[in-house]
Amino acid sequence: MAYDEYLADRVRELVSGERGVAEKRMFGGLAFLIGGNMSVCVSGQGGLMVRVPRDDTEKLLAREHVEPMVMAGRETRGWLRVGVDGLKTKRQLQAWVSRGVDYAKSFPAK
């Protein structure tokens, strides 16, 4: 399944004011990097993958439309999958994109 181009455009609009933004096709989707660090990825399986602090993972999993990101059968702590129903409004999407971007900006640029 190809990633959602419309969702990618919505994310692109939200990150357009950030410095050091790059897009890269990976994981069957389109990743948005900030200073070379992944922040969010429009998933080829639908929805959004969001990078979050590992310590925040459990509390964020309690939110609606959020589940662990699983790759190769293993849960990837520090990453969440947000379903399309949790990204319908600009406010919903902005909250997740901002979370991923802010966390990516906390790392040194690559």
XYZ file of N, CA, C and O in Angstrom:
440
model
N 0.841 -1.184 0.000
C 0.000 0.000 0.000
C 0.883 1.243 0.000
O 1.829 1.348 0.762
N 0.597 2.160 -0.865
C 1.347 3.415 -0.925
C 0.868 4.350 0.190
O -0.255 4.239 0.669
N 1.741 5.254 0.593
C 1.338 6.193 1.641
C 0.330 7.199 1.094
O 0.209 7.412 -0.108
N -0.390 7.838 1.986
C -1.448 8.790 1.672
C -0.823 10.136 1.279
O -0.299 10.852 2.133
N -0.901 10.465 0.008
C -0.318 11.720 -0.501
C -0.978 12.943 0.136
O -0.307 13.947 0.403
N -2.271 12.870 0.382
C -2.973 13.997 0.992
C -2.466 14.238 2.412
O -2.199 15.377 2.806
N -2.288 13.154 3.170
C -1.743 13.291 4.528
C -0.322 13.840 4.459
O 0.052 14.705 5.259
N 0.465 13.377 3.497
C 1.831 13.891 3.341
C 1.812 15.393 3.058
O 2.625 16.147 3.611
N 0.894 15.844 2.231
C 0.780 17.278 1.943
C 0.399 18.061 3.192
O 0.900 19.165 3.420
N -0.487 17.501 4.000
C -0.881 18.167 5.238
C 0.299 18.280 6.194
O 0.499 19.325 6.831
N 1.087 17.216 6.299
C 2.276 17.255 7.168
C 3.276 18.248 6.604
O 3.849 19.065 7.337
N 3.486 18.210 5.310
C 4.429 19.115 4.641
C 4.088 20.576 4.955
O 4.967 21.387 5.241
N 2.810 20.892 4.926
C 2.372 22.255 5.240
C 2.723 22.621 6.682
O 3.180 23.728 6.962
N 2.556 21.684 7.598
C 2.818 21.959 9.017
C 4.300 22.107 9.329
O 4.660 22.842 10.250
N 5.162 21.430 8.609
C 6.599 21.509 8.887
C 7.310 22.535 8.004
O 8.516 22.742 8.151
N 6.577 23.184 7.138
C 7.209 24.092 6.167
C 7.985 25.236 6.814
O 8.945 25.733 6.229
N 7.638 25.639 8.012
C 8.341 26.731 8.677
C 9.557 26.300 9.477
O 10.280 27.141 10.017
N 9.781 25.004 9.555
C 10.913 24.487 10.327
C 12.210 24.559 9.520
O 12.195 24.426 8.307
N 13.318 24.726 10.219
C 14.629 24.713 9.558
C 15.124 23.280 9.452
O 14.875 22.459 10.329
N 15.830 22.986 8.381
C 16.473 21.685 8.231
C 15.536 20.535 7.934
O 15.831 19.395 8.272
N 14.391 20.810 7.307
C 13.432 19.754 6.980
C 13.859 19.033 5.706
O 14.241 19.662 4.725
N 13.787 17.730 5.747
C 14.050 16.909 4.556
C 13.023 15.793 4.532
O 12.531 15.364 5.573
N 12.682 15.360 3.343
C 11.767 14.242 3.168
C 12.551 13.072 2.612
O 13.432 13.249 1.781
N 12.201 11.876 3.088
C 12.899 10.688 2.619
C 11.929 9.511 2.605
O 11.241 9.273 3.595
N 11.885 8.825 1.500
C 11.041 7.632 1.419
C 11.714 6.516 2.214
O 12.868 6.186 1.972
N 10.967 5.983 3.181
C 11.469 4.868 3.976
C 10.310 4.167 4.654
O 9.247 4.746 4.850
N 10.517 2.903 4.992
C 9.507 2.089 5.669
C 8.202 2.027 4.878
O 7.129 1.897 5.445
N 8.272 2.164 3.557
C 7.075 2.127 2.731
C 6.260 3.402 2.816
O 5.118 3.455 2.357
N 6.831 4.433 3.403
C 6.120 5.691 3.570
C 7.022 6.868 3.259
O 8.028 6.730 2.558
N 6.666 8.026 3.783
C 7.435 9.246 3.569
C 7.786 9.836 4.925
O 6.900 10.270 5.677
N 9.073 9.820 5.244
C 9.550 10.335 6.523
C 9.913 11.806 6.400
O 10.419 12.246 5.365
N 9.671 12.539 7.472
C 10.052 13.947 7.558
C 11.148 14.045 8.608
O 10.931 13.695 9.775
N 12.316 14.477 8.165
C 13.474 14.584 9.042
C 13.725 16.048 9.382
O 13.540 16.938 8.537
N 14.154 16.272 10.596
C 14.517 17.610 11.060
C 15.984 17.528 11.464
O 16.343 16.788 12.380
N 16.831 18.239 10.755
C 18.268 18.178 11.044
C 18.820 16.772 10.897
O 19.746 16.393 11.601
N 18.228 15.983 10.023
C 18.684 14.620 9.795
C 18.086 13.584 10.734
O 18.383 12.397 10.617
N 17.240 14.012 11.667
C 16.605 13.110 12.628
C 15.129 12.924 12.281
O 14.410 13.912 12.079
N 14.688 11.672 12.217
C 13.286 11.417 11.893
C 12.372 11.998 12.956
O 12.645 11.883 14.144
N 11.273 12.596 12.506
C 10.294 13.159 13.428
C 8.955 12.447 13.286
O 8.391 11.968 14.269
N 8.433 12.400 12.070
C 7.188 11.703 11.761
C 7.337 11.049 10.400
O 8.193 11.436 9.598
N 6.469 10.071 10.160
C 6.487 9.382 8.876
C 5.047 9.074 8.482
O 4.305 8.497 9.278
N 4.664 9.487 7.283
C 3.364 9.108 6.748
C 3.520 7.654 6.316
O 4.306 7.344 5.429
N 2.787 6.783 6.979
C 2.990 5.351 6.826
C 2.338 4.781 5.576
O 1.230 5.177 5.208
N 3.002 3.842 4.967
C 2.436 3.113 3.853
C 1.315 2.184 4.292
O 0.553 1.682 3.477
N 1.187 1.966 5.598
C 0.117 1.139 6.155
C -1.049 1.986 6.631
O -1.985 1.488 7.234
N -0.965 3.287 6.383
C -2.010 4.205 6.815
C -1.628 4.921 8.094
O -0.908 4.384 8.931
N -2.073 6.133 8.226
C -1.806 6.902 9.430
C -0.397 7.458 9.491
O 0.290 7.593 8.472
N 0.016 7.758 10.700
C 1.271 8.459 10.936
C 2.095 7.712 11.981
O 1.554 7.213 12.964
N 3.383 7.625 11.742
C 4.307 7.126 12.753
C 4.953 8.357 13.373
O 5.402 9.250 12.647
N 4.972 8.414 14.690
C 5.448 9.598 15.406
C 6.547 9.198 16.382
O 6.383 8.271 17.174
N 7.653 9.937 16.329
C 8.755 9.705 17.257
C 8.481 10.464 18.541
O 8.207 11.669 18.524
N 8.563 9.767 19.666
C 8.281 10.367 20.967
C 9.336 9.906 21.971
O 9.979 8.875 21.770
N 9.510 10.646 23.056
C 10.424 10.171 24.095
C 9.960 8.806 24.613
O 8.764 8.599 24.841
N 10.898 7.901 24.802
C 10.554 6.548 25.257
C 9.729 6.567 26.533
O 8.817 5.764 26.709
N 10.054 7.489 27.426
C 9.342 7.559 28.705
C 7.892 7.999 28.552
O 7.086 7.802 29.464
N 7.538 8.611 27.429
C 6.162 9.065 27.184
C 5.314 8.010 26.479
O 4.100 8.160 26.363
N 5.948 6.954 26.002
C 5.255 5.964 25.178
C 4.017 5.393 25.872
O 2.924 5.398 25.295
N 4.161 4.927 27.077
C 3.037 4.268 27.766
C 1.849 5.203 27.955
O 0.710 4.810 27.711
N 2.093 6.419 28.416
C 0.955 7.319 28.663
C 0.276 7.722 27.354
O -0.937 7.880 27.308
N 1.039 7.849 26.271
C 0.445 8.228 24.986
C -0.349 7.084 24.365
O -1.294 7.315 23.617
N -0.001 5.856 24.707
C -0.745 4.701 24.197
C -2.174 4.659 24.729
O -3.033 3.993 24.150
N -2.454 5.375 25.803
C -3.800 5.419 26.365
C -4.737 6.296 25.533
O -5.955 6.237 25.704
N -4.191 7.060 24.615
C -5.015 7.949 23.786
C -5.720 7.163 22.681
O -5.251 6.128 22.230
N -6.844 7.716 22.261
C -7.608 7.106 21.180
C -6.818 7.089 19.881
O -6.090 8.042 19.597
N -6.972 6.029 19.114
C -6.372 5.878 17.785
C -4.849 5.734 17.812
O -4.198 5.900 16.789
N -4.273 5.459 18.971
C -2.828 5.329 19.103
C -2.490 3.887 19.473
O -3.139 3.285 20.328
N -1.485 3.353 18.820
C -1.030 2.000 19.132
C 0.485 1.938 19.006
O 1.104 2.834 18.417
N 1.075 0.901 19.551
C 2.531 0.783 19.439
C 2.933 0.607 17.975
O 2.180 0.055 17.179
N 4.100 1.075 17.640
C 4.633 0.818 16.303
C 5.358 -0.515 16.376
O 6.215 -0.717 17.235
N 4.981 -1.406 15.494
C 5.582 -2.732 15.453
C 6.259 -2.908 14.106
O 5.639 -2.707 13.058
N 7.543 -3.249 14.136
C 8.290 -3.520 12.910
C 8.947 -4.881 13.067
O 9.561 -5.148 14.105
N 8.820 -5.707 12.063
C 9.394 -7.055 12.066
C 8.950 -7.840 13.301
O 9.724 -8.568 13.905
N 7.682 -7.615 13.705
C 7.128 -8.352 14.824
C 7.537 -7.866 16.195
O 7.172 -8.468 17.200
N 8.289 -6.755 16.244
C 8.748 -6.232 17.539
C 8.259 -4.805 17.739
O 8.318 -3.983 16.827
N 7.820 -4.539 18.962
C 7.394 -3.188 19.308
C 8.614 -2.282 19.370
O 9.644 -2.644 19.931
N 8.480 -1.106 18.773
C 9.572 -0.141 18.736
C 9.266 0.974 19.722
O 8.467 1.870 19.437
N 9.866 0.898 20.917
C 9.628 1.945 21.920
C 10.183 3.272 21.407
O 11.203 3.298 20.749
N 9.467 4.328 21.720
C 9.875 5.636 21.235
C 9.208 6.002 19.918
O 9.441 7.077 19.377
N 8.383 5.103 19.411
C 7.619 5.352 18.188
C 6.187 4.888 18.402
O 5.946 3.854 19.019
N 5.246 5.671 17.891
C 3.831 5.327 17.973
C 3.218 5.375 16.586
O 3.685 6.101 15.710
N 2.160 4.627 16.425
C 1.380 4.682 15.201
C 0.041 5.334 15.548
O -0.645 4.902 16.473
N -0.293 6.402 14.828
C -1.554 7.106 15.035
C -2.420 6.819 13.817
O -2.028 7.112 12.679
N -3.599 6.245 14.058
C -4.508 5.897 12.970
C -5.138 7.120 12.327
O -5.204 8.197 12.934
N -5.614 6.942 11.115
C -6.178 8.055 10.350
C -7.338 8.734 11.071
O -7.537 9.945 10.921
N -8.100 7.988 11.876
C -9.211 8.604 12.605
C -8.732 9.584 13.666
O -9.504 10.434 14.107
N -7.483 9.492 14.065
C -6.913 10.422 15.035
C -6.191 11.587 14.395
O -5.528 12.371 15.079
N -6.335 11.712 13.056
C -5.620 12.761 12.308
C -6.544 13.560 11.404
O -6.088 14.254 10.502
N -7.834 13.464 11.628
C -8.802 14.069 10.712
C -8.757 15.595 10.689
O -8.854 16.204 9.641
N -8.594 16.211 11.853
C -8.604 17.672 11.897
C -7.172 18.213 11.897
O -6.224 17.499 12.237
N -7.058 19.468 11.554
C -5.741 20.102 11.568
C -5.180 20.120 12.990
O -3.987 19.898 13.195
N -6.032 20.352 13.962
C -5.598 20.392 15.363
C -5.040 19.036 15.797
O -4.001 18.971 16.456
N -5.716 17.947 15.429
C -5.234 16.613 15.788
C -3.871 16.348 15.144
O -2.944 15.895 15.815
N -3.770 16.617 13.848
C -2.518 16.362 13.141
C -1.402 17.251 13.668
O -0.289 16.783 13.899
N -1.704 18.520 13.896
C -0.696 19.470 14.401
C -0.105 18.991 15.721
O 1.107 19.071 15.931
N -0.950 18.481 16.594
C -0.460 18.031 17.907
C 0.565 16.909 17.748
O 1.615 16.923 18.404
N 0.300 15.947 16.887
C 1.220 14.828 16.693
C 2.471 15.243 15.944
O 3.585 14.855 16.309
N 2.308 16.059 14.910
C 3.480 16.513 14.144
C 4.379 17.355 15.045
O 5.599 17.174 15.062
N 3.799 18.252 15.820
C 4.594 19.089 16.728
C 5.351 18.234 17.736
O 6.522 18.492 18.028
N 4.696 17.204 18.250
C 5.344 16.314 19.215
C 6.569 15.650 18.582
O 7.648 15.625 19.158
N 6.411 15.128 17.375
C 7.519 14.470 16.688
C 8.630 15.432 16.303
O 9.817 15.132 16.472
N 8.257 16.605 15.812
C 9.247 17.607 15.403
C 10.026 18.108 16.612
O 11.256 18.195 16.575
N 9.324 18.418 17.681
C 10.009 18.921 18.884
C 10.996 17.893 19.424
O 12.103 18.242 19.832
N 10.600 16.633 19.399
C 11.507 15.605 19.899
C 12.713 15.447 18.974
O 13.851 15.347 19.445
N 12.485 15.454 17.680
C 13.601 15.337 16.726
C 14.570 16.523 16.882
O 15.787 16.341 16.742
N 14.044 17.693 17.173
C 14.899 18.880 17.340
C 15.738 18.802 18.615
O 16.714 19.541 18.750
N 15.381 17.905 19.528
C 16.145 17.793 20.768
C 17.465 17.045 20.569
O 18.309 17.041 21.465
N 17.659 16.437 19.403
C 18.880 15.711 19.085
C 19.817 16.596 18.279
O 19.372 17.471 17.528
N 21.113 16.368 18.380
C 22.058 17.104 17.544
C 21.789 16.792 16.062
O 21.435 15.670 15.709
N 21.979 17.803 15.219
C 21.815 17.591 13.769
C 22.869 16.607 13.278
O 23.974 16.557 13.795
N 22.461 15.821 12.306
C 23.381 14.833 11.732
C 24.077 15.415 10.529
O 23.604 16.233 9.833
